[in-house]
PDB file of C-alpha atoms in Angstrom:
ATOM      1  CA  MET A 461     -41.929 -20.981-141.309  1.00  0.00           C
ATOM      2  CA  ASN A 462     -41.917 -17.825-139.140  1.00  0.00           C
ATOM      3  CA  GLY A 463     -38.048 -17.722-139.592  1.00  0.00           C
ATOM      4  CA  LEU A 464     -38.652 -17.886-143.281  1.00  0.00           C
ATOM      5  CA  ILE A 465     -40.839 -14.797-143.237  1.00  0.00           C
ATOM      6  CA  ILE A 466     -38.446 -12.874-141.102  1.00  0.00           C
ATOM      7  CA  THR A 467     -35.570 -13.590-143.503  1.00  0.00           C
ATOM      8  CA  MET A 468     -37.767 -12.553-146.381  1.00  0.00           C
ATOM      9  CA  VAL A 469     -38.613  -9.212-144.655  1.00  0.00           C
ATOM     10  CA  ILE A 470     -34.876  -8.491-144.081  1.00  0.00           C
ATOM     11  CA  ALA A 471     -34.278  -9.374-147.810  1.00  0.00           C
ATOM     12  CA  THR A 472     -37.047  -6.748-148.658  1.00  0.00           C
ATOM     13  CA  LEU A 473     -35.495  -4.044-146.460  1.00  0.00           C
ATOM     14  CA  ILE A 474     -32.435  -3.835-148.822  1.00  0.00           C
ATOM     15  CA  PRO A 475     -34.248  -2.428-151.894  1.00  0.00           C
ATOM     16  CA  ILE A 476     -36.325  -0.247-149.473  1.00  0.00           C
ATOM     17  CA  TYR A 477     -33.090   1.254-148.155  1.00  0.00           C
ATOM     18  CA  GLU A 478     -31.767   1.652-151.754  1.00  0.00           C
ATOM     19  CA  ALA A 479     -35.016   3.589-152.768  1.00  0.00           C
ATOM     20  CA  TRP A 480     -34.637   5.827-149.819  1.00  0.00           C
ATOM     21  CA  GLN A 481     -30.994   6.741-150.214  1.00  0.00           C
ATOM     22  CA  ASP A 482     -30.490   6.876-154.020  1.00  0.00           C
ATOM     23  CA  ASP A 483     -31.489  10.075-155.921  1.00  0.00           C
ATOM     24  CA  ASP A 484     -31.262   8.464-159.462  1.00  0.00           C
ATOM     25  CA  ILE A 485     -34.772   7.826-160.633  1.00  0.00           C
ATOM     26  CA  TRP A 486     -33.998   4.726-162.615  1.00  0.00           C
ATOM     27  CA  GLN A 487     -32.313   3.091-159.520  1.00  0.00           C
ATOM     28  CA  LYS A 488     -35.408   4.050-157.343  1.00  0.00           C
ATOM     29  CA  LEU A 489     -37.585   2.383-160.135  1.00  0.00           C
ATOM     30  CA  LEU A 490     -35.335  -0.713-160.096  1.00  0.00           C
ATOM     31  CA  ALA A 491     -35.730  -0.828-156.260  1.00  0.00           C
ATOM     32  CA  PHE A 492     -39.466  -0.389-156.437  1.00  0.00           C
ATOM     33  CA  ALA A 493     -39.755  -3.187-158.914  1.00  0.00           C
ATOM     34  CA  SER A 494     -37.677  -5.547-156.550  1.00  0.00           C
ATOM     35  CA  ILE A 495     -39.983  -4.490-153.603  1.00  0.00           C
ATOM     36  CA  ALA A 496     -43.165  -5.453-155.644  1.00  0.00           C
ATOM     37  CA  THR A 497     -41.976  -8.878-156.540  1.00  0.00           C
ATOM     38  CA  LYS A 498     -40.718  -9.690-153.127  1.00  0.00           C
ATOM     39  CA  THR A 499     -43.769  -8.493-151.379  1.00  0.00           C
ATOM     40  CA  SER A 500     -46.085 -10.549-153.581  1.00  0.00           C
ATOM     41  CA  ILE A 501     -43.988 -13.616-153.043  1.00  0.00           C
ATOM     42  CA  MET A 502     -44.226 -12.977-149.330  1.00  0.00           C
ATOM     43  CA  ILE A 503     -47.932 -12.748-149.675  1.00  0.00           C
ATOM     44  CA  LEU A 504     -47.948 -16.149-151.319  1.00  0.00           C
ATOM     45  CA  VAL A 505     -45.772 -17.713-148.623  1.00  0.00           C
ATOM     46  CA  ILE A 506     -48.105 -16.322-145.975  1.00  0.00           C
ATOM     47  CA  SER A 507     -51.188 -17.696-147.765  1.00  0.00           C
ATOM     48  CA  VAL A 508     -49.591 -21.168-147.824  1.00  0.00           C
ATOM     49  CA  LEU A 509     -48.734 -20.735-144.130  1.00  0.00           C
ATOM     50  CA  ARG A 510     -52.177 -19.829-143.145  1.00  0.00           C
ATOM     51  CA  ASP A 511     -53.818 -22.111-145.810  1.00  0.00           C
ATOM     52  CA  ASP A 512     -55.897 -19.136-146.903  1.00  0.00           C
ATOM     53  CA  TRP A 513     -56.342 -18.857-150.681  1.00  0.00           C
ATOM     54  CA  MET A 514     -58.071 -15.452-150.635  1.00  0.00           C
ATOM     55  CA  ILE A 515     -54.649 -13.921-149.697  1.00  0.00           C
ATOM     56  CA  GLY A 516     -52.967 -16.171-152.371  1.00  0.00           C
ATOM     57  CA  VAL A 517     -55.246 -14.693-155.055  1.00  0.00           C
ATOM     58  CA  VAL A 518     -54.117 -11.115-154.121  1.00  0.00           C
ATOM     59  CA  GLY A 519     -50.435 -12.163-154.442  1.00  0.00           C
ATOM     60  CA  VAL A 520     -50.909 -13.799-157.800  1.00  0.00           C
ATOM     61  CA  LEU A 521     -52.926 -10.605-159.028  1.00  0.00           C
ATOM     62  CA  ILE A 522     -50.005  -8.337-157.964  1.00  0.00           C
ATOM     63  CA  LEU A 523     -47.504 -10.650-159.760  1.00  0.00           C
ATOM     64  CA  SER A 524     -49.515 -10.597-163.000  1.00  0.00           C
ATOM     65  CA  VAL A 525     -50.676  -7.108-163.304  1.00  0.00           C
ATOM     66  CA  GLY A 526     -48.350  -5.050-161.004  1.00  0.00           C
ATOM     67  CA  ASN A 527     -45.312  -5.150-163.474  1.00  0.00           C
ATOM     68  CA  ALA A 528     -47.350  -3.745-166.241  1.00  0.00           C
ATOM     69  CA  ALA A 529     -47.701  -0.446-164.183  1.00  0.00           C
ATOM     70  CA  LEU A 530     -43.961  -0.145-163.747  1.00  0.00           C
ATOM     71  CA  MET A 531     -43.523  -0.639-167.565  1.00  0.00           C
ATOM     72  CA  LEU A 532     -45.947   2.175-168.227  1.00  0.00           C
ATOM     73  CA  LEU A 533     -44.185   4.350-165.603  1.00  0.00           C
ATOM     74  CA  ALA A 534     -40.720   3.656-167.247  1.00  0.00           C
ATOM     75  CA  GLN A 535     -42.110   4.692-170.575  1.00  0.00           C
ATOM     76  CA  VAL A 536     -43.573   7.900-169.185  1.00  0.00           C
ATOM     77  CA  LEU A 537     -40.306   8.698-167.393  1.00  0.00           C
ATOM     78  CA  LYS A 538     -38.217   8.201-170.729  1.00  0.00           C
ATOM     79  CA  ARG A 539     -40.651  10.542-172.482  1.00  0.00           C
ATOM     80  CA  VAL A 540     -40.257  13.136-169.706  1.00  0.00           C
ATOM     81  CA  ASN A 541     -36.551  12.931-169.894  1.00  0.00           C
ATOM     82  CA  GLU A 542     -36.542  13.350-173.616  1.00  0.00           C
ATOM     83  CA  SER A 543     -38.660  16.430-173.489  1.00  0.00           C
ATOM     84  CA  TYR A 544     -36.163  18.297-171.218  1.00  0.00           C
TER      85      TYR A 544
ATOM     86  CA  MET B1096     -41.042 -36.441-145.572  1.00  0.00           C
ATOM     87  CA  LEU B1097     -38.725 -36.323-148.583  1.00  0.00           C
ATOM     88  CA  ILE B1098     -40.988 -33.914-150.296  1.00  0.00           C
ATOM     89  CA  ASN B1099     -40.930 -31.750-147.299  1.00  0.00           C
ATOM     90  CA  ILE B1100     -37.120 -31.674-147.290  1.00  0.00           C
ATOM     91  CA  LEU B1101     -37.080 -30.996-151.166  1.00  0.00           C
ATOM     92  CA  SER B1102     -39.648 -28.116-150.528  1.00  0.00           C
ATOM     93  CA  TYR B1103     -37.567 -26.484-147.939  1.00  0.00           C
ATOM     94  CA  ALA B1104     -34.346 -26.802-149.918  1.00  0.00           C
ATOM     95  CA  CYS B1105     -36.053 -25.057-152.790  1.00  0.00           C
ATOM     96  CA  ILE B1106     -37.329 -22.248-150.524  1.00  0.00           C
ATOM     97  CA  ALA B1107     -33.864 -21.749-148.923  1.00  0.00           C
ATOM     98  CA  CYS B1108     -32.296 -21.809-152.548  1.00  0.00           C
ATOM     99  CA  GLY B1109     -34.660 -18.993-153.522  1.00  0.00           C
ATOM    100  CA  ILE B1110     -33.865 -16.934-150.548  1.00  0.00           C
ATOM    101  CA  VAL B1111     -30.053 -17.294-151.107  1.00  0.00           C
ATOM    102  CA  PHE B1112     -30.686 -16.076-154.651  1.00  0.00           C
ATOM    103  CA  TRP B1113     -32.658 -13.140-153.390  1.00  0.00           C
ATOM    104  CA  TYR B1114     -29.873 -12.096-151.047  1.00  0.00           C
ATOM    105  CA  TRP B1115     -27.222 -12.720-153.803  1.00  0.00           C
ATOM    106  CA  GLY B1116     -28.992 -10.574-156.305  1.00  0.00           C
ATOM    107  CA  THR B1117     -30.272  -7.799-154.074  1.00  0.00           C
ATOM    108  CA  TRP B1118     -27.088  -7.016-152.272  1.00  0.00           C
ATOM    109  CA  PRO B1119     -25.366  -5.335-155.316  1.00  0.00           C
ATOM    110  CA  LEU B1120     -28.263  -2.809-155.357  1.00  0.00           C
ATOM    111  CA  VAL B1121     -26.527  -0.979-152.459  1.00  0.00           C
ATOM    112  CA  GLY B1122     -23.173  -0.689-153.976  1.00  0.00           C
ATOM    113  CA  ASN B1123     -21.956   1.950-156.676  1.00  0.00           C
ATOM    114  CA  ARG B1124     -22.061  -0.303-159.756  1.00  0.00           C
ATOM    115  CA  SER B1125     -23.867   0.688-163.075  1.00  0.00           C
ATOM    116  CA  LEU B1126     -27.652   0.439-163.594  1.00  0.00           C
ATOM    117  CA  LEU B1127     -27.384  -2.353-165.986  1.00  0.00           C
ATOM    118  CA  PHE B1128     -25.301  -4.555-163.693  1.00  0.00           C
ATOM    119  CA  LYS B1129     -27.702  -3.991-160.980  1.00  0.00           C
ATOM    120  CA  LEU B1130     -30.648  -4.682-163.335  1.00  0.00           C
ATOM    121  CA  HIS B1131     -29.083  -7.992-164.409  1.00  0.00           C
ATOM    122  CA  SER B1132     -28.471  -9.415-161.013  1.00  0.00           C
ATOM    123  CA  LEU B1133     -31.759  -8.177-159.690  1.00  0.00           C
ATOM    124  CA  SER B1134     -33.783  -9.734-162.541  1.00  0.00           C
ATOM    125  CA  VAL B1135     -31.846 -13.072-162.074  1.00  0.00           C
ATOM    126  CA  ALA B1136     -32.531 -13.014-158.338  1.00  0.00           C
ATOM    127  CA  ASP B1137     -36.256 -11.968-158.472  1.00  0.00           C
ATOM    128  CA  THR B1138     -37.220 -14.262-161.410  1.00  0.00           C
ATOM    129  CA  LEU B1139     -35.171 -17.396-160.568  1.00  0.00           C
ATOM    130  CA  GLY B1140     -35.204 -16.979-156.795  1.00  0.00           C
ATOM    131  CA  SER B1141     -38.843 -16.285-156.651  1.00  0.00           C
ATOM    132  CA  MET B1142     -39.650 -19.230-158.970  1.00  0.00           C
ATOM    133  CA  ALA B1143     -37.628 -21.500-156.825  1.00  0.00           C
ATOM    134  CA  ILE B1144     -39.694 -20.285-153.754  1.00  0.00           C
ATOM    135  CA  ILE B1145     -42.944 -20.914-155.525  1.00  0.00           C
ATOM    136  CA  ILE B1146     -41.888 -24.415-156.645  1.00  0.00           C
ATOM    137  CA  GLY B1147     -41.132 -25.001-152.884  1.00  0.00           C
ATOM    138  CA  LEU B1148     -44.679 -23.846-151.995  1.00  0.00           C
ATOM    139  CA  LEU B1149     -46.156 -26.000-154.788  1.00  0.00           C
ATOM    140  CA  LEU B1150     -44.481 -29.092-153.212  1.00  0.00           C
ATOM    141  CA  GLN B1151     -45.761 -27.998-149.817  1.00  0.00           C
ATOM    142  CA  ILE B1152     -49.386 -27.661-150.910  1.00  0.00           C
ATOM    143  CA  SER B1153     -50.189 -29.266-154.187  1.00  0.00           C
ATOM    144  CA  HIS B1154     -53.981 -29.160-154.225  1.00  0.00           C
ATOM    145  CA  GLU B1155     -53.971 -25.479-155.136  1.00  0.00           C
ATOM    146  CA  TRP B1156     -51.684 -25.837-158.132  1.00  0.00           C
ATOM    147  CA  PRO B1157     -53.473 -23.641-160.694  1.00  0.00           C
ATOM    148  CA  LEU B1158     -52.974 -20.533-158.663  1.00  0.00           C
ATOM    149  CA  LEU B1159     -49.310 -21.184-158.126  1.00  0.00           C
ATOM    150  CA  VAL B1160     -48.585 -22.203-161.712  1.00  0.00           C
ATOM    151  CA  LEU B1161     -50.294 -18.959-162.731  1.00  0.00           C
ATOM    152  CA  ALA B1162     -47.866 -17.183-160.396  1.00  0.00           C
ATOM    153  CA  LEU B1163     -44.871 -19.017-161.828  1.00  0.00           C
ATOM    154  CA  ILE B1164     -45.913 -18.161-165.488  1.00  0.00           C
ATOM    155  CA  ALA B1165     -46.566 -14.506-164.534  1.00  0.00           C
ATOM    156  CA  LEU B1166     -43.155 -14.331-162.944  1.00  0.00           C
ATOM    157  CA  ALA B1167     -41.345 -15.819-165.923  1.00  0.00           C
ATOM    158  CA  VAL B1168     -43.169 -13.633-168.516  1.00  0.00           C
ATOM    159  CA  TRP B1169     -43.555 -10.277-166.778  1.00  0.00           C
ATOM    160  CA  ASN B1170     -40.260 -10.044-164.802  1.00  0.00           C
ATOM    161  CA  THR B1171     -38.175 -10.697-168.068  1.00  0.00           C
ATOM    162  CA  THR B1172     -40.261  -8.233-170.022  1.00  0.00           C
ATOM    163  CA  LEU B1173     -39.980  -5.541-167.192  1.00  0.00           C
ATOM    164  CA  GLY B1174     -36.165  -6.149-167.183  1.00  0.00           C
ATOM    165  CA  TYR B1175     -36.002  -5.545-170.843  1.00  0.00           C
ATOM    166  CA  VAL B1176     -38.238  -2.432-170.797  1.00  0.00           C
ATOM    167  CA  LEU B1177     -36.286  -0.994-167.824  1.00  0.00           C
ATOM    168  CA  ALA B1178     -32.989  -1.515-169.750  1.00  0.00           C
ATOM    169  CA  TYR B1179     -34.278  -0.053-172.936  1.00  0.00           C
ATOM    170  CA  CYS B1180     -35.845   3.044-171.275  1.00  0.00           C
ATOM    171  CA  SER B1181     -32.964   3.866-169.058  1.00  0.00           C
ATOM    172  CA  SER B1182     -30.232   3.383-171.504  1.00  0.00           C
ATOM    173  CA  ASP B1183     -31.500   6.063-173.817  1.00  0.00           C
ATOM    174  CA  ALA B1184     -31.469   8.757-171.120  1.00  0.00           C
ATOM    175  CA  ASN B1185     -28.144   8.799-169.530  1.00  0.00           C
ATOM    176  CA  HIS B1186     -26.141   5.631-170.419  1.00  0.00           C
ATOM    177  CA  PRO B1187     -26.264   5.293-174.169  1.00  0.00           C
ATOM    178  CA  ILE B1188     -25.677   1.756-175.504  1.00  0.00           C
ATOM    179  CA  VAL B1189     -26.730   2.534-179.063  1.00  0.00           C
ATOM    180  CA  PRO B1190     -23.928   4.951-180.170  1.00  0.00           C
ATOM    181  CA  LEU B1191     -21.475   2.125-180.551  1.00  0.00           C
ATOM    182  CA  THR B1192     -23.521   0.629-183.261  1.00  0.00           C
ATOM    183  CA  ARG B1193     -24.190   4.071-184.709  1.00  0.00           C
ATOM    184  CA  ALA B1194     -20.490   4.856-184.835  1.00  0.00           C
ATOM    185  CA  GLU B1195     -19.965   1.561-186.594  1.00  0.00           C
ATOM    186  CA  ASP B1196     -22.552   2.555-189.161  1.00  0.00           C
ATOM    187  CA  GLU B1197     -20.936   5.828-189.843  1.00  0.00           C
ATOM    188  CA  ALA B1198     -17.564   4.276-190.272  1.00  0.00           C
TER     189      ALA B1198
END
């Protein structure tokens, strides 16, 4: 199970690298959405690994409400781009 | 024993999906191509991982089923919203149909 977590951390490093090196705001947003999903799945895996469901609830909360914030952010970005 | 193997197979399948879909993010492809592969990887891969966890520990199923539903609904909606918002700004998709209307 430890190897599993390490593989998942390496998979999460790819969007982090992309968000760091790309200047296009939409590609950054895409990378951030990917980081959010991958991190919450990692939280769920760790909660199963430790058999601790307080951590699992946090992961499910991020999965269920975290994407809404990104959608709002995308709408705001679109409006800002339109106004220029 | 069999359930354990099945669970690890699901998790491994999910991680393979993750790498397959996240790798194009580094290249110079268009935003919509990246969005497509990323939403396939993040939705289907993560769902496979959660099903693997569900087989591993089945007594906490309500939480994991909630995670599955949240993934299926919100990730697809987010993909649509991102495609809609980004295509208006720099990469217009709409003008094709507009040109057809004018002609």
